Short mmCIF file of N, CA and C in Angstrom, two decimals:
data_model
loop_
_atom_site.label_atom_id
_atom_site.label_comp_id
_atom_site.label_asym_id
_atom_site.label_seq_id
_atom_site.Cartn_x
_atom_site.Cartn_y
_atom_site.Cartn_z
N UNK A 3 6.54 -12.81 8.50
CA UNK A 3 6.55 -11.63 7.64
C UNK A 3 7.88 -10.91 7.80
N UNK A 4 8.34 -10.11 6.80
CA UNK A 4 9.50 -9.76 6.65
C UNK A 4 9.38 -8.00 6.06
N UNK A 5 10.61 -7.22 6.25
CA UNK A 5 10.11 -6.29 5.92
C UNK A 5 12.09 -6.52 5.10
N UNK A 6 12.69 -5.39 4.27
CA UNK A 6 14.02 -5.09 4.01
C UNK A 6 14.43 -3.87 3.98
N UNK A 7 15.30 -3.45 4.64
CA UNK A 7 16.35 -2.27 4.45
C UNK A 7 16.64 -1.40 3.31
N UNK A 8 15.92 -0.47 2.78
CA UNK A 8 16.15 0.01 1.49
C UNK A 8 17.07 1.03 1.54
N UNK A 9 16.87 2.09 2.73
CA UNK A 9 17.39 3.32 2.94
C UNK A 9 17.48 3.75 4.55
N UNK A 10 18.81 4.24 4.75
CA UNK A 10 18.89 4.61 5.85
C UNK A 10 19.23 6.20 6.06
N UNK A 11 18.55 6.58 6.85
CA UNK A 11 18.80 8.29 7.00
C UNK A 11 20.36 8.68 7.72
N UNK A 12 20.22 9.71 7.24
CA UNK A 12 22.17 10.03 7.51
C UNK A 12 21.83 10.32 9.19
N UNK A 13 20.27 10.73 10.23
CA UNK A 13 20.25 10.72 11.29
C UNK A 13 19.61 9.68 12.50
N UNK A 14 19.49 9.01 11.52
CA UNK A 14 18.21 7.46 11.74
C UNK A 14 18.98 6.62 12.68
N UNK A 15 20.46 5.91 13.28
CA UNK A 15 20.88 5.73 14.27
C UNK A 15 21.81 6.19 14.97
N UNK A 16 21.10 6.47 16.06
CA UNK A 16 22.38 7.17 17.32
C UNK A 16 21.86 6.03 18.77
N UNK A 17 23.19 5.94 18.67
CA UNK A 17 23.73 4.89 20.01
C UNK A 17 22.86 5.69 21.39
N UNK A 18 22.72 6.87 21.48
CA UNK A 18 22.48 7.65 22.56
C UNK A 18 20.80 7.82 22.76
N UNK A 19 20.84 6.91 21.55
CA UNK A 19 18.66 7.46 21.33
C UNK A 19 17.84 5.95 21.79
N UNK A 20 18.45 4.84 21.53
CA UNK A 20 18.08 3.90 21.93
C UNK A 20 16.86 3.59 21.46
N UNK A 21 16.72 4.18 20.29
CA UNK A 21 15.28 3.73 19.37
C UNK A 21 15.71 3.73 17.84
N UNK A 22 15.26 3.39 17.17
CA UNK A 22 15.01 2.78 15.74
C UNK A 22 13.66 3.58 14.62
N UNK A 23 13.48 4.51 14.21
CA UNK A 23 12.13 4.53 13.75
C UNK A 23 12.10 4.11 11.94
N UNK A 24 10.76 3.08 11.90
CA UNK A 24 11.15 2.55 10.92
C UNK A 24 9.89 2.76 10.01
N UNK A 25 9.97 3.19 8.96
CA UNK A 25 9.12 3.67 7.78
C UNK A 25 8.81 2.99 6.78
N UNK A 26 7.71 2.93 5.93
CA UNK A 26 7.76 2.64 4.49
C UNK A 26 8.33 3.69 3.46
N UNK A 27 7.94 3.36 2.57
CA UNK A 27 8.72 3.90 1.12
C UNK A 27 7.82 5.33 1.09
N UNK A 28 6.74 5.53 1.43
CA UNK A 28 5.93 6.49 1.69
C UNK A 28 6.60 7.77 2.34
N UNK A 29 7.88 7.50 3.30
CA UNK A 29 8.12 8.49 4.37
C UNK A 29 8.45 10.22 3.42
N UNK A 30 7.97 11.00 4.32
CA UNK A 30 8.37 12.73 4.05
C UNK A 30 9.93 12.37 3.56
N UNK A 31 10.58 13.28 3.09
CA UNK A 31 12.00 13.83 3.08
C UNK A 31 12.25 14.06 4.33
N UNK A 32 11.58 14.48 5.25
CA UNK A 32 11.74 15.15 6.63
C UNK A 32 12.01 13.95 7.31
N UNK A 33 10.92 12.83 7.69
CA UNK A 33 11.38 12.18 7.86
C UNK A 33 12.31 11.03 7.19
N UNK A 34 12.81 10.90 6.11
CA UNK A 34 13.54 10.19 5.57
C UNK A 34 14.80 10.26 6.64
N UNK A 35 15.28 11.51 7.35
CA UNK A 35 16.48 11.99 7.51
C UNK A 35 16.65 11.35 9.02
N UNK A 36 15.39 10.95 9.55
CA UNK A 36 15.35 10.20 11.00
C UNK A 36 15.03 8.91 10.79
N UNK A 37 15.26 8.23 9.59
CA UNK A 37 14.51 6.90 9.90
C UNK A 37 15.49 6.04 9.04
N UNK A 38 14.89 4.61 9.00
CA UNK A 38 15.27 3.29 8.47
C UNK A 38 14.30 3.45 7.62
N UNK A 39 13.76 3.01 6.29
CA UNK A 39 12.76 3.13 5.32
C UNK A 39 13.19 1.57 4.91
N UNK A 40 11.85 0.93 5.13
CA UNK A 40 11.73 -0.75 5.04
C UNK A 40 10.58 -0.51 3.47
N UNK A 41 10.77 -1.67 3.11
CA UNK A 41 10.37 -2.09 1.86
C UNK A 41 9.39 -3.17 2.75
N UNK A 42 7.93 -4.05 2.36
CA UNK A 42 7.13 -4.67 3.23
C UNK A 42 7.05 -5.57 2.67
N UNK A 43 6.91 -7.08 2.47
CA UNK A 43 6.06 -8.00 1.26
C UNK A 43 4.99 -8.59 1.65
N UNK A 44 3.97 -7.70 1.39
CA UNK A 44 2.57 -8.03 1.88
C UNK A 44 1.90 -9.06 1.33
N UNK A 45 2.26 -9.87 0.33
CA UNK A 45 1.64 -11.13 -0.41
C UNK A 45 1.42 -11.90 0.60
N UNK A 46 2.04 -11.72 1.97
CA UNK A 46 1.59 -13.05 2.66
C UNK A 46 0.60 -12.88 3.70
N UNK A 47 -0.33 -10.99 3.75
CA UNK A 47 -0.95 -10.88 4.56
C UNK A 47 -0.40 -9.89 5.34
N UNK A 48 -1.12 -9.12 6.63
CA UNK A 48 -0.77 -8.47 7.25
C UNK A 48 0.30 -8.59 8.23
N UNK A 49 0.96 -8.33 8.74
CA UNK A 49 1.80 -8.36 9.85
C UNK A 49 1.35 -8.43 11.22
N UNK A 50 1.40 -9.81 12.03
CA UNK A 50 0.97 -9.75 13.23
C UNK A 50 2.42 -10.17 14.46
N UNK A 51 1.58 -9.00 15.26
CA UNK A 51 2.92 -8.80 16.59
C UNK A 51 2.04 -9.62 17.58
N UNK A 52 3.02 -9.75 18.42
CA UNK A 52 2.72 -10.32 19.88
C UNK A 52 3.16 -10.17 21.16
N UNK A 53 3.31 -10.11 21.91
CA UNK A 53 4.07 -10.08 23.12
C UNK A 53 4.59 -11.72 23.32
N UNK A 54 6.04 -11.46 23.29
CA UNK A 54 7.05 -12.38 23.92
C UNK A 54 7.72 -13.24 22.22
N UNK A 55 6.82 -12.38 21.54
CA UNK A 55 6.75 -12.28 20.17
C UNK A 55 8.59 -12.13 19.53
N UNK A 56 8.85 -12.03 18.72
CA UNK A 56 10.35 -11.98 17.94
C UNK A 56 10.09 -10.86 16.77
N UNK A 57 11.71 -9.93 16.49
CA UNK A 57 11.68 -8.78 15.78
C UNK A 57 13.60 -9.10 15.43
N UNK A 58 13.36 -9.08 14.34
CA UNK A 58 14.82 -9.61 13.69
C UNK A 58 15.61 -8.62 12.85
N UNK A 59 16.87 -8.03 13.22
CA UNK A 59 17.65 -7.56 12.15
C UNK A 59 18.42 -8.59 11.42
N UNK A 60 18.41 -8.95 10.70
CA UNK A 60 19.64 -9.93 10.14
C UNK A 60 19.75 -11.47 11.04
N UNK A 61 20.57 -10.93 11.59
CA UNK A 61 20.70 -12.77 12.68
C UNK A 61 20.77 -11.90 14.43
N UNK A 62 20.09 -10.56 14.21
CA UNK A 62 20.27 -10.00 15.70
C UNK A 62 18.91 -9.69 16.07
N UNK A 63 18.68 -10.78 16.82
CA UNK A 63 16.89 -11.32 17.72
C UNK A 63 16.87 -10.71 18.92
N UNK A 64 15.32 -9.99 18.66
CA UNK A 64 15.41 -9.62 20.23
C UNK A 64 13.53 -9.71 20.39
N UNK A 65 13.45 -9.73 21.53
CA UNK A 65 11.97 -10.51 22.45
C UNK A 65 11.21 -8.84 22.62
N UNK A 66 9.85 -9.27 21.97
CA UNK A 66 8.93 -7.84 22.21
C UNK A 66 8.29 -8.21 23.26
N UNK A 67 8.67 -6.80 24.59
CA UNK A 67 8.24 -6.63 25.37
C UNK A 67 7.49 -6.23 26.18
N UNK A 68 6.46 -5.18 24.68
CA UNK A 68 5.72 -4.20 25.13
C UNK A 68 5.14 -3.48 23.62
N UNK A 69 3.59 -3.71 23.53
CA UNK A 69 3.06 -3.22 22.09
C UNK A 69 2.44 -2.04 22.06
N UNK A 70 2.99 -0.92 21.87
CA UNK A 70 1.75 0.12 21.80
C UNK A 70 0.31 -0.07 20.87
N UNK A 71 -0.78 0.61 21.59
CA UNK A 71 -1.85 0.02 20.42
C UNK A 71 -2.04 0.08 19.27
N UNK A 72 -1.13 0.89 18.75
CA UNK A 72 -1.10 1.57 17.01
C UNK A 72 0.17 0.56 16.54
N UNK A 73 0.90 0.37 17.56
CA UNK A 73 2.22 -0.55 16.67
C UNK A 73 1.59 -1.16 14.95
N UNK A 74 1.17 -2.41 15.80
CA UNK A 74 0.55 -2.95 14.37
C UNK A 74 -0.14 -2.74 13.51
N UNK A 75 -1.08 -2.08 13.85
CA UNK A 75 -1.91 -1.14 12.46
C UNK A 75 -1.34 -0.22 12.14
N UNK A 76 -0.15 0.93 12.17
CA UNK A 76 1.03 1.66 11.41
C UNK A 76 1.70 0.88 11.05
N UNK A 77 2.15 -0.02 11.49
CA UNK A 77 3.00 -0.92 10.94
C UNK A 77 2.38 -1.41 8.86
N UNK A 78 1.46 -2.05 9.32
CA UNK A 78 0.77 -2.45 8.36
C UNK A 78 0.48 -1.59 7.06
N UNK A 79 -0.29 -0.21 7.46
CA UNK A 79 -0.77 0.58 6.73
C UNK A 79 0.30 1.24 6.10
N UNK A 80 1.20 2.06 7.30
CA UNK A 80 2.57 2.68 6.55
C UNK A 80 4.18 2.38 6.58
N UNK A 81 3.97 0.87 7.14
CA UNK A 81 5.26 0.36 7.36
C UNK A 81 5.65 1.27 8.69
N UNK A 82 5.72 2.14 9.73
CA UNK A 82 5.86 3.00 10.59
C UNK A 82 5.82 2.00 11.69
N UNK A 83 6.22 2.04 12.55
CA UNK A 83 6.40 1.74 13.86
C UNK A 83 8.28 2.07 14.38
N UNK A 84 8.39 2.58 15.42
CA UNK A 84 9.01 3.03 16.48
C UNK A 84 9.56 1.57 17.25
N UNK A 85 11.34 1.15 16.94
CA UNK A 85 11.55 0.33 18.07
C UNK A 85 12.68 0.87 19.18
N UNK A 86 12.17 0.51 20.65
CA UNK A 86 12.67 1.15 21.44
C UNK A 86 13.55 -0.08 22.37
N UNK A 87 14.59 0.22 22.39
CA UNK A 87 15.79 -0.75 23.15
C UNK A 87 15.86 -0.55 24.33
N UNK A 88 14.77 -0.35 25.46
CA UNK A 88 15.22 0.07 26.81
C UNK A 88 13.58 -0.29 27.41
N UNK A 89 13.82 -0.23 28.79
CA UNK A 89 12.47 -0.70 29.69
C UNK A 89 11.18 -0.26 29.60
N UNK A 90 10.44 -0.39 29.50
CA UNK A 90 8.63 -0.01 28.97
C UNK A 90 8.79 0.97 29.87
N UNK A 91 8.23 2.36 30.09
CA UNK A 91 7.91 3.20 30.88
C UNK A 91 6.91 3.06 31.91
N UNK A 92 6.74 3.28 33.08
CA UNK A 92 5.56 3.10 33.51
C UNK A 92 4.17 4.16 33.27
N UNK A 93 4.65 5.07 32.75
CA UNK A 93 3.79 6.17 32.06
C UNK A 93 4.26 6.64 30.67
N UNK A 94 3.46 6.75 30.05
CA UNK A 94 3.54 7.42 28.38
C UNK A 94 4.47 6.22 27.26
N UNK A 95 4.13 5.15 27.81
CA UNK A 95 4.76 4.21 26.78
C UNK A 95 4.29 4.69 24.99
N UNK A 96 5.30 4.91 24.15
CA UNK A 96 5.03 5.34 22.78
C UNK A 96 4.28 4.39 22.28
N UNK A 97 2.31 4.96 21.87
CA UNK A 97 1.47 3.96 21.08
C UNK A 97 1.58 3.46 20.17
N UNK A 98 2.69 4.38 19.64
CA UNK A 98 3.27 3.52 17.82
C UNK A 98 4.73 2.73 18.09
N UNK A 99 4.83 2.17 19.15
CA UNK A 99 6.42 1.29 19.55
C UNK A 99 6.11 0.14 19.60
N UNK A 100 7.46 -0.73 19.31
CA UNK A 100 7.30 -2.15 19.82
C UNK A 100 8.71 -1.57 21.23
N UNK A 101 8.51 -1.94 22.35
CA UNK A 101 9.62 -2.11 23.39
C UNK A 101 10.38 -3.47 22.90
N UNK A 102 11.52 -3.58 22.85
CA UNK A 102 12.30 -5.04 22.59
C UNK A 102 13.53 -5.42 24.15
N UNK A 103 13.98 -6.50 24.14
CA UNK A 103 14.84 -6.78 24.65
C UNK A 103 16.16 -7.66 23.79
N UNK A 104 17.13 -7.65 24.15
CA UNK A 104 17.69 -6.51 24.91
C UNK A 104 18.29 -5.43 24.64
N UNK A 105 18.74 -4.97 25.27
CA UNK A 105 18.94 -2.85 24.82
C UNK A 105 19.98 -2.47 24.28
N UNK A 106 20.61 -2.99 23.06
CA UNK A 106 20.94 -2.72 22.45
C UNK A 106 21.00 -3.04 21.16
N UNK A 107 21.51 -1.72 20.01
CA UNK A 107 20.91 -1.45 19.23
C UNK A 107 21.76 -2.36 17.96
N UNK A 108 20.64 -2.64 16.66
CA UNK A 108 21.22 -3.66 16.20
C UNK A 108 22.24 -3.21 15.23
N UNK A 109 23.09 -3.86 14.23
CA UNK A 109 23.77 -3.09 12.87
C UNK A 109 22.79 -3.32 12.12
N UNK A 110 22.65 -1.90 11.29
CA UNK A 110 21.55 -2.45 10.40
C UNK A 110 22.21 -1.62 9.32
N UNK A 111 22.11 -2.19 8.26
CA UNK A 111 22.49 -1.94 6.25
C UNK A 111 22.26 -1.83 5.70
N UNK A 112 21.66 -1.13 4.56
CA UNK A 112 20.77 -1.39 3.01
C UNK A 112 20.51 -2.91 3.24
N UNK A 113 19.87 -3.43 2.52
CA UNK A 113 19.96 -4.97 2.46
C UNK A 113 19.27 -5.47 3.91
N UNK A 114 19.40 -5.30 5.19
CA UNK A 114 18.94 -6.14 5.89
C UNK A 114 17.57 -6.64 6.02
N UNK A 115 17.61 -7.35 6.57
CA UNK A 115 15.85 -8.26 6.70
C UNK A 115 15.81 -8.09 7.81
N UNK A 116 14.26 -7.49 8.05
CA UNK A 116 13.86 -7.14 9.54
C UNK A 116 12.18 -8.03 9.30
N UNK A 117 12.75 -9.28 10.64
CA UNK A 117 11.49 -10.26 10.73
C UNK A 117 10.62 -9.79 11.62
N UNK A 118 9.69 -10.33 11.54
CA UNK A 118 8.50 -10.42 12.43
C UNK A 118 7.73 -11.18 13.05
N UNK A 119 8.34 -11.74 13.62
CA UNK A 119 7.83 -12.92 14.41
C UNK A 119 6.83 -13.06 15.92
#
């Protein structure tokens, strides 16, 4: 499953935040201004995650390390899920995140394809 890059918020990446939050076409204005806004193509079914699982910008792969329990059902329903480039917490891991490796953050463009593997 695949999601694409439609719109990026003028505050949606900072090198210093080490997360990604990524939306459907649905998102507030409010949040428009913090996020990536993905386009979904659901013809092929829902979106299923995994652990040890794959999450793709373009040709920049990185290994899910850690699923909060909402990841995939926000994902699904509002395109929403949270990706975070740094070590699972041992307390308060974000329920709407995928954790990825490794920690850093990808280029991402209008246009890109973000997989789901």
């Amino acid at each position: 499953m695949q999601g694409k890059v439609i719109e990026i918020g003028e505050q949606a990446v900072d090198a210093g935040d080490q997360m990604i939050i990524l939306f459907g076409e649905s998102a507030t204005p409010e949040l428009k201004k913090v996020s990536v806004i993905q386009t979904i193509d659901k013809s092929k079914g829902p979106i299923k995650l995994g652990l040890g699982g794959h999450l793709s910008f373009d040709e920049q792969r990185y290994t899910m390390t850690h699923l909060g329990r909402l990841a995939e059902s926000q994902l699904n329903e509002i395109g929403h899920v949270t990706v975070i480039f740094s070590e699972v917490p041992s307390e308060d891991a974000l329920v709407n995140a995928i954790y990825v490796e490794p920690f850093i953050l990808p280029e991402i463009k209008t246009g890109t394809i973000i997989k789901y593997n």
